[in-house]
Amino acid sequence: MRLLLIADTHLPLRAKALPEQVWREVDEADVVVHAGDWVEAALLDELEARSKRLIGVYGNNDGADLRARLPEIARADLDGVRLAVVHETGGKQGRERRCDEQFPDTDVLVFGHSHIPWDTVTPNGLRLLNPGSPTDRRRQPFCTYQTAEVRDGELRDVTLHELPLRR
């Protein structure tokens, strides 16, 4: 099962559209995960129409229309991998401890908010993934997203993808 992980798209404020490379990944993915800060519902509509399966949450920049359609925390079982998605996990100091406490029955937690890619494992074995942003690099060198595979009940082949700089 192929996963596409994105967050912090901020459309149309930070970009007019998702990069074509990300849309190609949407087409190849079995599950698209969006960890919030969509900003406008048009991207949600597009991803719902184009994705085989979409798991998403709202972020702090998402208004009432998105909050009415998306949860604060989403959970799914992906072939034995217990996934949770949330927009914010707080500051990086103490993140692993906080997430272990807040998500004890989770194997993988996808989050956003910082626009900073993240991939760590907590003391309790929880995999923490932040794909960064495909549209707003902030102080990062590149806009990014992640892909991964679920095989044999395990998350495998997590890859961070850097997008070419926009002109």
Coordinates of C-alpha atoms in Angstrom, one line a residue:
M1 CA 0.0 0.0 0.0
R2 CA 1.6 3.3 -1.1
L3 CA 1.1 6.4 1.0
L4 CA 1.5 10.0 0.1
L5 CA 2.0 12.4 3.1
I6 CA 1.4 16.1 2.8
A7 CA 0.6 19.0 5.1
D8 CA 0.6 22.8 5.2
T9 CA -0.5 23.3 1.6
H10 CA -2.0 26.8 2.4
L11 CA -3.7 27.0 -1.0
P12 CA -4.2 29.5 -2.6
L13 CA -2.2 31.8 -0.2
R14 CA 1.3 30.2 -0.5
A15 CA 0.8 28.8 -4.0
K16 CA -1.9 28.7 -6.6
A17 CA -1.9 24.9 -6.9
L18 CA -0.1 21.8 -5.8
P19 CA 2.9 21.0 -7.9
E20 CA 2.4 18.6 -10.7
Q21 CA 4.9 16.2 -9.1
V22 CA 2.6 16.0 -6.1
W23 CA -0.5 15.4 -8.3
R24 CA 1.4 12.5 -9.9
E25 CA 2.0 11.0 -6.4
V26 CA -1.7 11.4 -5.6
D27 CA -2.5 9.3 -8.7
E28 CA -0.1 6.6 -7.6
A29 CA -1.0 6.5 -3.9
D30 CA -3.4 4.1 -2.4
V31 CA -3.8 6.5 0.5
V32 CA -3.3 10.3 0.6
V33 CA -2.7 11.8 4.1
H34 CA -3.1 15.5 4.6
A35 CA -2.1 16.8 8.1
G36 CA -3.9 20.2 7.9
D37 CA -3.6 23.8 7.0
W38 CA -5.5 23.5 3.7
V39 CA -6.8 27.1 4.0
E40 CA -9.6 26.7 1.4
A41 CA -11.8 23.7 0.7
A42 CA -11.1 23.6 -3.0
L43 CA -8.1 21.4 -2.5
L44 CA -10.1 19.1 -0.2
D45 CA -12.7 18.7 -2.9
E46 CA -10.0 18.0 -5.5
L47 CA -8.2 15.4 -3.4
E48 CA -11.5 13.7 -2.5
A49 CA -12.3 13.4 -6.2
R50 CA -8.9 12.2 -7.3
S51 CA -7.6 10.1 -4.4
K52 CA -8.3 6.4 -3.9
R53 CA -8.5 7.1 -0.2
L54 CA -8.0 10.4 1.7
I55 CA -7.3 10.8 5.4
G56 CA -7.1 14.4 6.5
V57 CA -7.4 16.8 9.5
Y58 CA -7.9 20.5 9.9
G59 CA -5.1 22.8 11.0
N60 CA -5.0 26.1 12.8
N61 CA -5.3 28.1 9.6
D62 CA -8.5 26.3 8.5
G63 CA -11.8 27.9 8.9
A64 CA -15.3 26.7 9.8
D65 CA -16.0 25.2 6.4
L66 CA -13.0 22.8 6.7
R67 CA -13.5 22.2 10.4
A68 CA -17.1 21.0 9.6
R69 CA -15.7 18.5 7.1
L70 CA -12.5 17.3 8.8
P71 CA -11.7 16.0 12.3
E72 CA -9.0 17.4 14.6
I73 CA -7.5 13.9 14.9
A74 CA -8.0 11.2 12.3
R75 CA -7.2 7.5 12.9
A76 CA -7.1 4.6 10.5
D77 CA -5.9 1.0 10.4
L78 CA -3.8 0.6 7.3
D79 CA -3.3 -3.2 6.9
G80 CA -2.3 -3.5 10.5
V81 CA -0.5 -0.2 10.9
R82 CA -2.3 2.0 13.3
L83 CA -2.1 5.5 11.9
A84 CA -3.1 8.8 13.5
V85 CA -3.0 12.3 11.9
V86 CA -3.0 15.6 13.7
H87 CA -1.9 19.1 12.7
E88 CA 0.0 20.2 15.8
T89 CA 2.1 18.3 18.3
G90 CA 3.7 21.3 20.0
G91 CA 7.4 22.3 20.1
K92 CA 10.2 19.9 19.2
Q93 CA 11.4 19.8 22.8
G94 CA 9.6 17.0 24.4
R95 CA 7.7 16.0 21.3
E96 CA 8.5 12.3 21.6
R97 CA 7.3 12.1 25.2
R98 CA 4.1 14.1 24.5
C99 CA 3.2 12.0 21.5
D100 CA 3.9 8.7 23.4
E101 CA 1.4 9.9 26.1
Q102 CA -1.2 11.3 23.7
F103 CA -1.1 8.4 21.1
P104 CA -0.4 5.2 23.1
D105 CA -2.2 2.9 20.7
T106 CA -0.7 4.3 17.5
D107 CA 2.2 3.0 15.3
V108 CA 2.6 6.1 13.1
L109 CA 1.7 9.7 13.8
V110 CA 1.6 12.1 10.8
F111 CA 1.6 15.8 11.8
G112 CA 2.3 19.2 10.2
H113 CA 2.3 22.9 11.4
S114 CA 6.0 23.6 11.4
H115 CA 6.7 23.1 7.7
I116 CA 9.9 21.3 8.9
P117 CA 10.3 17.7 7.8
W118 CA 10.5 15.2 10.7
D119 CA 11.1 11.5 11.0
T120 CA 11.9 10.0 14.4
V121 CA 10.8 7.1 16.6
T122 CA 9.8 7.7 20.2
P123 CA 11.0 5.6 23.1
N124 CA 7.7 3.6 22.9
G125 CA 8.2 2.9 19.2
L126 CA 5.8 5.5 17.8
R127 CA 7.0 6.7 14.3
L128 CA 6.6 10.5 14.0
L129 CA 6.4 11.9 10.5
N130 CA 6.1 15.5 9.3
P131 CA 6.2 15.8 5.5
G132 CA 7.0 19.5 5.6
S133 CA 5.1 21.5 3.0
P134 CA 4.9 21.1 -0.8
T135 CA 4.0 24.7 -1.3
D136 CA 5.6 26.8 1.5
R137 CA 9.2 26.1 2.4
R138 CA 9.4 28.9 4.9
R139 CA 13.0 28.7 6.1
Q140 CA 13.6 25.3 4.7
P141 CA 15.8 24.9 1.6
F142 CA 13.0 23.1 -0.3
C143 CA 9.3 22.4 -0.4
T144 CA 8.8 18.7 0.6
Y145 CA 6.5 15.8 0.9
Q146 CA 6.9 12.2 2.0
T147 CA 5.9 8.8 0.6
A148 CA 5.9 5.4 2.3
E149 CA 4.8 1.9 1.9
V150 CA 2.8 -0.4 4.2
R151 CA 3.7 -4.0 3.7
D152 CA 3.3 -7.0 6.0
G153 CA 1.8 -4.9 8.7
E154 CA 4.8 -2.5 8.8
L155 CA 5.6 1.0 7.6
R156 CA 8.5 0.8 5.2
D157 CA 10.5 2.9 2.7
V158 CA 9.7 6.3 4.2
T159 CA 11.1 8.8 1.7
L160 CA 11.4 12.6 1.9
H161 CA 11.0 14.2 -1.5
E162 CA 12.4 17.7 -2.3
L163 CA 10.5 19.7 -4.9
P164 CA 12.3 22.0 -7.4
L165 CA 12.3 25.7 -6.4
R166 CA 9.5 27.6 -8.1
R167 CA 10.4 30.5 -10.3

